[in-house]
XYZ file of N, CA and C in Angstrom:
771
model
N 2.292 -15.099 -11.068
C 1.472 -15.486 -9.906
C 0.002 -15.151 -10.145
N -0.265 -13.946 -10.699
C -1.652 -13.546 -10.929
C -2.326 -14.487 -11.902
N -1.587 -14.863 -12.991
C -2.171 -15.760 -13.963
C -2.502 -17.107 -13.362
N -1.604 -17.596 -12.481
C -1.839 -18.879 -11.817
C -3.117 -18.826 -10.993
N -3.237 -17.778 -10.190
C -4.418 -17.661 -9.317
C -5.692 -17.584 -10.136
N -5.696 -16.734 -11.149
C -6.923 -16.539 -11.903
C -7.301 -17.789 -12.677
N -6.316 -18.531 -13.209
C -6.646 -19.779 -13.910
C -7.297 -20.772 -12.965
N -6.741 -20.855 -11.746
C -7.290 -21.799 -10.778
C -8.671 -21.379 -10.317
N -8.871 -20.082 -10.137
C -10.189 -19.601 -9.714
C -11.234 -19.913 -10.779
N -10.856 -19.703 -12.021
C -11.799 -19.990 -13.094
C -12.132 -21.478 -13.136
N -11.124 -22.306 -12.859
C -11.340 -23.748 -12.894
C -12.203 -24.222 -11.740
N -12.106 -23.539 -10.593
C -12.779 -24.006 -9.391
C -14.146 -23.369 -9.143
N -14.414 -22.225 -9.770
C -15.590 -21.462 -9.351
C -16.827 -21.702 -10.208
N -16.767 -22.593 -11.200
C -17.902 -22.721 -12.109
C -19.144 -23.227 -11.392
N -18.975 -23.888 -10.244
C -20.145 -24.412 -9.539
C -20.613 -23.462 -8.438
N -19.925 -22.335 -8.254
C -20.317 -21.357 -7.235
C -21.201 -20.290 -7.873
N -22.353 -20.076 -7.280
C -23.265 -19.058 -7.791
C -23.380 -17.871 -6.853
N -22.979 -18.041 -5.575
C -23.112 -16.970 -4.590
C -21.775 -16.703 -3.922
N -21.724 -15.591 -3.185
C -20.522 -15.256 -2.451
C -20.228 -16.276 -1.363
N -18.995 -16.290 -0.884
C -18.531 -17.291 0.071
C -19.425 -17.374 1.302
N -19.744 -16.238 1.932
C -20.526 -16.259 3.170
C -21.937 -16.774 2.915
N -22.581 -16.231 1.901
C -23.974 -16.592 1.626
C -24.126 -18.065 1.283
N -23.252 -18.574 0.444
C -23.415 -19.964 0.011
C -23.089 -20.961 1.121
N -22.231 -20.555 2.067
C -21.826 -21.488 3.121
C -22.606 -21.332 4.423
N -23.038 -20.104 4.731
C -23.662 -19.875 6.040
C -25.049 -19.249 5.962
N -25.456 -18.793 4.764
C -26.770 -18.184 4.621
C -26.705 -16.678 4.731
N -27.506 -16.003 3.946
C -27.500 -14.548 3.886
C -27.805 -13.906 5.233
N -28.709 -14.530 6.016
C -29.126 -13.916 7.276
C -28.247 -14.241 8.470
N -27.224 -15.047 8.311
C -26.347 -15.423 9.433
C -25.422 -14.265 9.778
N -25.361 -13.913 11.048
C -24.572 -12.751 11.475
C -23.261 -13.125 12.154
N -23.097 -14.378 12.587
C -21.860 -14.782 13.251
C -21.632 -16.274 13.042
N -20.355 -16.645 12.788
C -20.000 -18.042 12.561
C -18.718 -18.345 13.324
N -18.615 -19.567 13.850
C -17.393 -19.964 14.534
C -16.214 -19.915 13.573
N -15.073 -19.452 14.068
C -13.891 -19.314 13.232
C -13.476 -20.654 12.605
N -13.553 -21.722 13.404
C -13.133 -23.022 12.882
C -14.008 -23.471 11.716
N -15.281 -23.087 11.722
C -16.164 -23.434 10.615
C -15.811 -22.629 9.359
N -15.459 -21.361 9.568
C -15.044 -20.523 8.438
C -13.785 -21.103 7.794
N -12.819 -21.493 8.630
C -11.567 -22.061 8.123
C -11.823 -23.364 7.364
N -12.706 -24.170 7.893
C -13.019 -25.441 7.242
C -13.644 -25.221 5.868
N -14.535 -24.234 5.766
C -15.196 -23.956 4.494
C -14.223 -23.371 3.471
N -13.264 -22.568 3.963
C -12.248 -22.043 3.047
C -11.470 -23.197 2.438
N -11.089 -24.157 3.280
C -10.330 -25.313 2.796
C -11.161 -26.158 1.831
N -12.445 -26.303 2.127
C -13.312 -27.095 1.251
C -13.482 -26.435 -0.112
N -13.737 -25.127 -0.104
C -14.029 -24.413 -1.348
C -12.806 -24.257 -2.236
N -11.635 -24.116 -1.617
C -10.431 -23.795 -2.392
C -9.313 -24.803 -2.143
N -9.714 -26.079 -2.067
C -8.776 -27.158 -1.775
C -7.655 -27.228 -2.808
N -7.986 -27.046 -4.081
C -6.975 -27.143 -5.126
C -5.890 -26.086 -4.949
N -6.294 -24.867 -4.595
C -5.319 -23.800 -4.371
C -4.386 -24.148 -3.228
N -4.936 -24.751 -2.186
C -4.101 -25.136 -1.047
C -3.067 -26.174 -1.450
N -3.480 -27.127 -2.245
C -2.550 -28.175 -2.668
C -1.437 -27.594 -3.532
N -1.775 -26.650 -4.385
C -0.784 -26.048 -5.259
C 0.188 -25.148 -4.501
N -0.302 -24.457 -3.493
C 0.523 -23.498 -2.766
C 1.222 -24.100 -1.557
N 0.904 -25.330 -1.230
C 1.554 -26.028 -0.119
C 1.438 -25.231 1.181
N 0.242 -24.755 1.470
C -0.014 -24.030 2.713
C 0.167 -24.929 3.924
N 0.613 -24.350 5.010
C 0.540 -25.013 6.307
C -0.904 -24.833 6.773
N -1.686 -25.924 6.750
C -3.127 -25.818 6.972
C -3.509 -25.054 8.235
N -2.843 -25.346 9.330
C -3.263 -24.759 10.593
C -2.737 -23.342 10.788
N -1.424 -23.167 10.651
C -0.828 -21.868 10.948
C -1.163 -20.811 9.907
N -0.879 -21.111 8.648
C -1.043 -20.103 7.606
C -2.499 -19.695 7.440
N -3.397 -20.647 7.439
C -4.802 -20.339 7.237
C -5.350 -19.498 8.377
N -5.007 -19.850 9.615
C -5.501 -19.074 10.752
C -4.919 -17.674 10.746
N -3.630 -17.549 10.426
C -3.000 -16.232 10.377
C -3.636 -15.369 9.292
N -3.956 -16.000 8.153
C -4.593 -15.279 7.068
C -5.981 -14.805 7.480
N -6.722 -15.667 8.182
C -8.059 -15.282 8.654
C -7.978 -14.144 9.662
N -6.982 -14.169 10.527
C -6.818 -13.090 11.504
C -6.561 -11.765 10.806
N -5.754 -11.815 9.734
C -5.512 -10.594 8.975
C -6.775 -10.147 8.233
N -7.456 -11.089 7.579
C -8.644 -10.759 6.802
C -9.701 -10.058 7.642
N -9.992 -10.634 8.789
C -11.114 -10.169 9.595
C -10.690 -9.297 10.764
N -9.394 -8.938 10.820
C -8.872 -8.099 11.899
C -9.207 -8.697 13.260
N -8.885 -9.979 13.425
C -9.225 -10.718 14.639
C -8.106 -10.673 15.668
N -8.483 -10.728 16.925
C -7.511 -10.911 17.986
C -7.043 -12.368 17.975
N -5.898 -12.627 18.580
C -5.353 -13.985 18.552
C -6.266 -14.997 19.246
N -7.056 -14.526 20.202
C -7.928 -15.441 20.939
C -9.364 -15.448 20.405
N -9.598 -14.833 19.264
C -10.950 -14.791 18.700
C -11.385 -16.189 18.256
N -12.660 -16.484 18.461
C -13.189 -17.797 18.102
C -14.340 -17.722 17.105
N -14.682 -16.507 16.673
C -15.797 -16.368 15.731
C -15.545 -15.203 14.781
N -16.317 -15.197 13.690
C -16.254 -14.138 12.684
C -17.663 -13.628 12.464
N -17.853 -12.311 12.456
C -19.173 -11.746 12.207
C -19.334 -11.384 10.732
N -20.575 -11.260 10.317
C -20.846 -10.860 8.926
C -20.308 -9.457 8.674
N -20.378 -8.619 9.688
C -19.848 -7.266 9.542
C -18.341 -7.290 9.263
N -17.604 -8.133 9.977
C -16.171 -8.259 9.746
C -15.888 -8.788 8.343
N -16.697 -9.719 7.926
C -16.550 -10.290 6.580
C -16.769 -9.217 5.515
N -17.858 -8.453 5.653
C -18.162 -7.418 4.666
C -17.091 -6.336 4.638
N -16.585 -5.976 5.808
C -15.552 -4.952 5.868
C -14.295 -5.397 5.133
N -14.027 -6.689 5.167
C -12.863 -7.219 4.454
C -13.111 -7.292 2.951
N -14.208 -7.887 2.558
C -14.489 -8.103 1.137
C -14.690 -6.784 0.399
N -15.350 -5.828 1.049
C -15.670 -4.569 0.384
C -14.739 -3.431 0.783
N -13.615 -3.739 1.400
C -12.684 -2.704 1.857
C -12.019 -2.009 0.684
N -11.617 -0.731 0.933
C -10.843 0.038 -0.040
C -11.529 0.081 -1.405
N -12.862 0.109 -1.405
C -13.648 0.166 -2.641
C -13.278 -0.968 -3.588
N -12.984 -2.115 -2.981
C -12.558 -3.261 -3.799
C -13.663 -3.705 -4.750
N -14.900 -3.644 -4.296
C -16.020 -4.015 -5.147
C -16.987 -2.844 -5.246
N -17.353 -2.492 -6.453
C -18.290 -1.396 -6.640
C -19.683 -1.806 -6.195
N -20.297 -0.936 -5.412
C -21.681 -1.102 -4.988
C -21.922 -2.432 -4.277
N -20.892 -2.981 -3.663
C -21.002 -4.213 -2.876
C -21.659 -5.355 -3.655
N -21.229 -5.548 -4.877
C -21.710 -6.677 -5.678
C -20.656 -7.771 -5.605
N -20.878 -8.718 -4.712
C -19.890 -9.756 -4.479
C -20.027 -10.882 -5.495
N -18.916 -11.247 -6.113
C -18.892 -12.376 -7.016
C -18.644 -13.661 -6.243
N -18.746 -14.816 -6.896
C -18.565 -16.110 -6.217
C -17.207 -16.254 -5.546
N -16.162 -15.623 -6.107
C -14.817 -15.780 -5.566
C -14.204 -14.468 -5.083
N -15.032 -13.448 -4.861
C -14.507 -12.166 -4.396
C -13.733 -12.311 -3.087
N -14.271 -13.109 -2.184
C -13.617 -13.303 -0.890
C -12.242 -13.945 -1.063
N -12.161 -14.978 -1.899
C -10.882 -15.681 -2.050
C -9.846 -14.835 -2.786
N -10.292 -14.009 -3.706
C -9.366 -13.098 -4.385
C -8.762 -12.135 -3.377
N -9.597 -11.666 -2.450
C -9.081 -10.793 -1.393
C -8.113 -11.557 -0.494
N -8.404 -12.811 -0.213
C -7.483 -13.636 0.579
C -6.144 -13.762 -0.139
N -6.218 -13.953 -1.439
C -4.998 -14.041 -2.248
C -4.177 -12.768 -2.130
N -4.854 -11.622 -2.186
C -4.155 -10.341 -2.014
C -3.468 -10.283 -0.660
N -4.185 -10.753 0.358
C -3.618 -10.743 1.707
C -2.384 -11.616 1.818
N -2.454 -12.786 1.221
C -1.313 -13.698 1.257
C -0.114 -13.078 0.547
N -0.366 -12.474 -0.618
C 0.708 -11.830 -1.372
C 1.328 -10.684 -0.582
N 0.479 -9.893 0.100
C 0.981 -8.763 0.873
C 1.810 -9.221 2.067
N 1.402 -10.337 2.681
C 2.180 -10.860 3.802
C 3.579 -11.273 3.338
N 3.659 -11.889 2.165
C 4.958 -12.258 1.618
C 5.795 -11.015 1.335
N 5.149 -9.997 0.806
C 5.853 -8.750 0.508
C 6.391 -8.112 1.774
N 5.573 -8.109 2.829
C 6.013 -7.538 4.103
C 7.240 -8.278 4.615
N 7.240 -9.588 4.488
C 8.384 -10.363 4.944
C 9.648 -9.985 4.206
N 9.535 -9.761 2.899
C 10.696 -9.379 2.111
C 11.206 -7.992 2.504
N 10.279 -7.082 2.788
C 10.666 -5.718 3.116
C 11.505 -5.671 4.382
N 11.099 -6.405 5.392
C 11.752 -6.265 6.692
C 12.837 -7.307 6.952
N 12.986 -8.298 6.061
C 13.963 -9.348 6.329
C 15.000 -9.519 5.223
N 14.700 -9.092 4.027
C 15.571 -9.403 2.898
C 16.752 -8.451 2.792
N 17.664 -8.780 1.877
C 18.770 -7.901 1.564
C 18.252 -6.679 0.811
N 19.067 -5.635 0.780
C 18.629 -4.356 0.223
C 18.113 -4.464 -1.200
N 18.806 -5.226 -2.057
C 18.404 -5.308 -3.458
C 16.993 -5.853 -3.614
N 16.597 -6.766 -2.741
C 15.249 -7.321 -2.777
C 14.260 -6.353 -2.135
N 14.708 -5.662 -1.108
C 13.821 -4.752 -0.376
C 13.304 -3.631 -1.272
N 14.137 -3.119 -2.171
C 13.707 -2.023 -3.020
C 12.475 -2.407 -3.831
N 12.528 -3.566 -4.479
C 11.393 -4.031 -5.276
C 10.171 -4.272 -4.401
N 10.402 -4.839 -3.221
C 9.290 -5.149 -2.327
C 8.608 -3.888 -1.831
N 9.388 -2.853 -1.538
C 8.818 -1.593 -1.067
C 7.958 -0.967 -2.158
N 8.430 -1.047 -3.390
C 7.619 -0.515 -4.486
C 6.307 -1.278 -4.610
N 6.340 -2.584 -4.345
C 5.100 -3.368 -4.361
C 4.153 -2.911 -3.265
N 4.706 -2.558 -2.094
C 3.870 -2.043 -1.019
C 3.142 -0.781 -1.468
N 3.840 0.029 -2.270
C 3.239 1.270 -2.727
C 2.053 1.083 -3.642
N 1.903 -0.121 -4.205
C 0.774 -0.401 -5.084
C -0.466 -0.818 -4.301
N -0.291 -1.024 -2.994
C -1.376 -1.542 -2.161
C -2.017 -0.407 -1.376
N -3.286 -0.143 -1.629
C -3.985 0.925 -0.922
C -4.655 0.344 0.312
N -3.830 0.137 1.319
C -4.273 -0.534 2.525
C -3.594 0.132 3.708
N -4.363 0.441 4.757
C -3.837 1.198 5.890
C -2.639 0.526 6.524
N -2.700 -0.791 6.644
C -1.604 -1.500 7.301
C -0.282 -1.305 6.570
N -0.332 -1.307 5.259
C 0.883 -1.224 4.477
C 1.346 0.214 4.284
N 0.427 1.158 4.391
C 0.816 2.561 4.444
C 1.626 2.797 5.711
N 1.180 2.205 6.824
C 1.906 2.320 8.091
C 3.309 1.731 7.973
N 3.434 0.632 7.238
C 4.757 0.031 7.028
C 5.667 0.993 6.269
N 5.113 1.681 5.282
C 5.914 2.647 4.528
C 6.343 3.806 5.424
N 5.471 4.222 6.341
C 5.849 5.278 7.290
C 7.090 4.863 8.078
N 7.110 3.627 8.531
C 8.253 3.136 9.301
C 9.522 3.133 8.461
N 9.376 2.795 7.184
C 10.540 2.718 6.302
C 11.101 4.095 5.967
N 10.320 5.147 6.180
C 10.843 6.499 5.983
C 11.945 6.821 6.988
N 12.043 6.020 8.058
C 13.069 6.219 9.077
C 14.138 5.124 9.031
N 14.144 4.337 7.970
C 15.108 3.246 7.858
C 16.538 3.804 7.826
N 17.501 3.094 8.430
C 18.896 3.562 8.422
C 19.491 3.692 7.016
N 18.987 2.883 6.068
C 19.488 2.916 4.705
C 18.816 4.063 3.944
N 19.580 5.052 3.477
C 18.969 6.185 2.770
C 18.265 5.770 1.481
N 18.757 4.708 0.825
C 18.085 4.237 -0.386
C 16.684 3.726 -0.077
N 16.546 3.054 1.067
C 15.235 2.567 1.496
C 14.306 3.743 1.785
N 14.833 4.754 2.459
C 14.013 5.942 2.762
C 13.529 6.599 1.470
N 14.405 6.689 0.488
C 14.042 7.328 -0.777
C 12.968 6.540 -1.513
N 13.130 5.224 -1.591
C 12.159 4.380 -2.296
C 10.812 4.387 -1.573
N 10.838 4.341 -0.242
C 9.595 4.372 0.537
C 8.854 5.680 0.315
N 9.601 6.745 0.190
C 9.011 8.063 -0.032
C 8.217 8.097 -1.336
N 8.820 7.631 -2.411
C 8.144 7.611 -3.706
C 6.984 6.621 -3.692
N 7.171 5.494 -2.999
C 6.119 4.474 -2.942
C 4.860 4.999 -2.269
N 5.016 5.898 -1.316
C 3.840 6.496 -0.663
C 2.965 7.233 -1.666
N 3.584 7.880 -2.627
C 2.783 8.597 -3.627
C 2.015 7.617 -4.504
N 2.608 6.461 -4.780
C 1.927 5.463 -5.607
C 0.750 4.849 -4.874
N 0.830 4.851 -3.551
C -0.276 4.324 -2.764
C -1.457 5.284 -2.743
N -1.246 6.497 -3.252
C -2.334 7.464 -3.336
C -2.786 8.005 -2.000
N -1.910 7.924 -0.996
C -2.288 8.341 0.351
C -1.889 9.801 0.573
N -2.734 10.721 0.155
C -2.395 12.142 0.172
C -2.858 12.858 1.437
N -2.961 12.141 2.535
C -3.451 12.785 3.741
C -2.363 13.626 4.403
N -2.759 14.382 5.432
C -1.846 15.317 6.088
C -0.670 14.610 6.745
N -0.906 13.400 7.260
C 0.166 12.657 7.921
C 1.268 12.300 6.928
N 0.882 11.802 5.754
C 1.860 11.440 4.733
C 2.665 12.662 4.291
N 1.972 13.752 4.045
C 2.638 14.964 3.570
C 3.604 15.494 4.624
N 3.183 15.503 5.880
C 4.047 15.991 6.953
C 5.310 15.146 7.076
N 5.163 13.835 6.991
C 6.318 12.949 7.132
C 7.284 13.093 5.963
N 6.741 13.279 4.781
C 7.612 13.469 3.625
C 8.316 14.820 3.685
N 7.620 15.853 4.136
C 8.233 17.170 4.252
C 9.431 17.154 5.194
N 9.374 16.326 6.226
C 10.500 16.221 7.153
C 11.750 15.702 6.449
N 11.547 14.912 5.398
C 12.680 14.352 4.665
C 13.394 15.397 3.820
N 12.813 16.577 3.679
C 13.506 17.660 2.985
C 14.748 18.103 3.757
N 14.815 17.735 5.035
C 15.966 18.053 5.886
C 16.882 16.848 6.080
N 16.625 15.771 5.355
C 17.420 14.555 5.510
C 18.884 14.822 5.164
N 19.791 14.082 5.783
C 21.221 14.247 5.521
C 21.619 13.761 4.123
N 20.821 12.870 3.547
C 21.160 12.299 2.251
C 20.484 13.073 1.132
N 21.239 13.459 0.122
C 20.681 14.290 -0.947
C 19.662 13.543 -1.794
N 19.814 12.211 -1.963
C 18.845 11.439 -2.740
C 17.503 11.383 -2.024
N 17.525 11.283 -0.708
C 16.287 11.277 0.061
C 15.590 12.623 -0.068
N 16.354 13.705 0.009
C 15.762 15.042 -0.121
C 15.159 15.231 -1.508
N 15.867 14.760 -2.512
C 15.350 14.851 -3.882
C 14.066 14.047 -4.045
N 14.036 12.845 -3.469
C 12.837 12.004 -3.525
C 11.661 12.679 -2.829
N 11.948 13.350 -1.710
C 10.891 14.058 -0.982
C 10.313 15.175 -1.839
N 11.179 15.893 -2.546
C 10.697 16.951 -3.438
C 9.787 16.376 -4.520
N 10.225 15.294 -5.131
C 9.438 14.654 -6.187
C 8.090 14.186 -5.652
N 8.108 13.566 -4.469
C 6.870 13.056 -3.876
C 5.885 14.184 -3.597
N 6.378 15.283 -3.058
C 5.495 16.412 -2.748
C 4.935 17.023 -4.028
N 5.723 17.015 -5.088
C 5.211 17.491 -6.369
C 4.131 16.590 -6.922
N 4.272 15.285 -6.706
C 3.261 14.331 -7.168
C 1.969 14.475 -6.366
N 2.108 14.800 -5.077
C 0.920 15.023 -4.248
C 0.202 16.311 -4.635
N 0.981 17.294 -5.118
C 0.439 18.592 -5.527
C -0.391 19.246 -4.428
N 0.145 19.217 -3.225
C -0.554 19.810 -2.086
C -0.059 21.235 -1.858
N -0.939 22.231 -1.903
C -0.518 23.627 -1.718
C 0.180 23.875 -0.379
N -0.110 23.047 0.619
C 0.513 23.228 1.919
C 2.002 22.945 1.934
N 2.516 22.354 0.860
C 3.944 22.026 0.783
C 4.763 23.132 0.134
N 4.111 24.173 -0.356
C 4.813 25.209 -1.127
C 5.911 25.873 -0.314
N 5.605 26.265 0.901
C 6.590 26.965 1.728
C 7.846 26.128 1.941
N 7.667 24.843 2.262
C 8.805 23.957 2.506
C 9.612 23.751 1.228
N 8.926 23.633 0.094
C 9.633 23.441 -1.176
C 10.389 24.703 -1.599
N 9.780 25.858 -1.347
C 10.471 27.113 -1.658
C 11.757 27.244 -0.845
N 11.673 26.874 0.429
C 12.848 26.922 1.288
C 13.944 25.994 0.775
N 13.534 24.803 0.336
C 14.503 23.837 -0.207
C 15.112 24.361 -1.497
N 14.287 24.933 -2.357
C 14.780 25.455 -3.633
C 15.782 26.588 -3.417
N 15.523 27.406 -2.421
C 16.400 28.542 -2.166
C 17.691 28.149 -1.454
N 17.626 27.131 -0.604
C 18.720 26.914 0.340
C 19.508 25.619 0.197
N 18.957 24.611 -0.501
C 19.701 23.353 -0.568
C 20.982 23.532 -1.383
N 22.051 22.912 -0.920
C 23.355 23.088 -1.564
C 23.529 22.209 -2.797
N 22.633 21.223 -2.986
C 22.742 20.292 -4.106
C 21.810 20.737 -5.230
N 22.367 20.914 -6.413
C 21.576 21.444 -7.534
C 20.444 20.495 -7.943
N 20.684 19.179 -7.905
C 19.630 18.222 -8.272
C 18.431 18.333 -7.335
N 18.691 18.579 -6.060
C 17.613 18.745 -5.088
C 16.852 20.036 -5.381
N 17.585 21.093 -5.663
C 16.938 22.373 -5.980
C 16.082 22.246 -7.241
N 16.606 21.551 -8.241
C 15.842 21.377 -9.481
C 14.570 20.565 -9.247
N 14.661 19.557 -8.392
C 13.483 18.752 -8.072
C 12.447 19.596 -7.344
N 12.911 20.457 -6.441
C 11.997 21.341 -5.712
C 11.319 22.312 -6.670
N 12.087 22.846 -7.623
C 11.525 23.782 -8.598
C 10.451 23.119 -9.447
N 10.725 21.921 -9.946
C 9.745 21.216 -10.778
C 8.472 20.903 -9.987
N 8.636 20.591 -8.707
C 7.466 20.303 -7.877
C 6.643 21.560 -7.629
N 7.312 22.683 -7.429
C 6.595 23.947 -7.267
C 5.807 24.278 -8.533
N 6.412 24.046 -9.664
C 5.717 24.297 -10.933
C 4.546 23.333 -11.114
N 4.711 22.098 -10.641
C 3.629 21.114 -10.745
C 2.458 21.491 -9.842
N 2.764 22.015 -8.659
C 1.690 22.440 -7.743
C 0.949 23.624 -8.336
N 1.707 24.586 -8.847
C 1.138 25.641 -9.686
C 0.242 26.662 -9.029
N 0.228 26.763 -7.714
C -0.582 27.792 -7.055
C 0.076 29.156 -7.238
N -0.664 30.214 -6.976
C -0.117 31.562 -7.120
C 1.070 31.770 -6.188
N 0.996 31.207 -4.976
C 2.104 31.328 -4.033
C 3.352 30.652 -4.576
N 3.183 29.467 -5.138
C 4.326 28.720 -5.684
C 4.949 29.464 -6.854
N 4.123 29.912 -7.791
C 4.643 30.571 -8.991
C 5.240 31.934 -8.667
N 4.648 32.638 -7.722
C 5.189 33.940 -7.313
C 6.539 33.771 -6.630
N 6.634 32.743 -5.779
C 7.901 32.475 -5.113
C 8.998 32.152 -6.107
N 8.661 31.343 -7.112
C 9.630 31.005 -8.157
C 10.038 32.256 -8.927
N 9.084 33.112 -9.229
C 9.349 34.333 -9.994
C 10.291 35.260 -9.243
N 10.058 35.427 -7.945
C 10.880 36.324 -7.135
C 12.330 35.852 -7.112
N 12.520 34.577 -6.854
C 13.879 34.033 -6.763
C 14.572 34.098 -8.118
N 13.859 33.796 -9.189
C 14.464 33.846 -10.518
C 14.854 35.274 -10.884
N 14.022 36.228 -10.515
C 14.332 37.631 -10.783
C 15.610 38.034 -10.060
N 15.727 37.612 -8.802
C 16.922 37.913 -8.017
C 18.148 37.266 -8.652
N 18.014 36.036 -9.094
C 19.129 35.329 -9.731
C 19.577 36.041 -11.008
N 18.617 36.536 -11.767
C 18.942 37.258 -13.009
C 19.715 38.539 -12.712
N 19.306 39.230 -11.642
C 19.987 40.464 -11.269
C 21.419 40.195 -10.813
N 21.596 39.082 -10.105
C 22.936 38.714 -9.656
C 23.839 38.391 -10.847
N 23.281 37.727 -11.851
C 24.046 37.416 -13.054
C 24.480 38.683 -13.773
N 23.588 39.686 -13.808
C 23.916 40.949 -14.456
C 25.084 41.644 -13.766
N 25.136 41.533 -12.426
C 26.225 42.152 -11.675
C 27.572 41.524 -12.033
N 27.535 40.265 -12.376
C 28.773 39.560 -12.697
C 29.254 39.783 -14.112
N 28.459 40.424 -14.924
C 28.833 40.625 -16.311
C 29.752 41.842 -16.495
C-alpha cells in the first residue's frame, strides 16, 4: 500500500511547488469553506481517488472531519486547523511543508480508519494484527482506542493491546496506571504482558507493583517477566528489592538441604 501511494504521489506532484493550502487558497487566507477544500482535494488528487474507488461524498467528508477535527455541522476549515493537522505529532520538522505533505497525512488518516474498523469489527485473528498496527500510530485518538482494548473480554486482545501501547511510545501516567492494573488480571498472559510493558516503559513508579507481582504471582512465567522488568528499570529500589527476595530464597534453599 505504501509503495502504491508514494508512486502515485510522485507521479502527480511534479507540478506542485507549494503546500496544499498555500497553492489553492493563498498564504494569507485564514478560513475557507469546507466544500471548497473538498473540491480542491478532489482536483489535486483525482488519480488517487480513481484508483481507490472512494465514495466521493461520504468518504471524503468523513476524512476531512477527522483531519481537521470538525463537528458534523461544520461548514468551514481554518488555517489553524489545517496547520494542526499537517504538523501534528512532529510529523514535519520545523513546519517545512512539502507539496504533498497534506495528502500524505490524509493517506495516514484513511489507513488508520481502516485499521480501526478491523480492530472493532473483525474476527480475533485479524484483530491482533490490527491492534499492533494501532501501536505504530502516535496519535491521541488511537491511543484512546488501545485504552479501551485493555478492557476487552478477550484476554489475548488485552495482552496485545498492552504491548502495543509501548510501541506507541505513550509513556504518560495514564498509560502506566492502566497497565499496572493488568498485573491483577485473571489471565496469566495478560499479567505477563503487563510486566513486559512496564519494563519497556522503564518507569521507576512501577517498581513497587512489579516487586509485588514478582513476590506473589503464582505463575513462574509472570514472576520471571516481573523480574526482568525490574532489572530493566534498574533503580536502586528495584535492584535492592530483587536482592532482598533472592537472599531470602537462597536461605530457604539452604534449609531444605
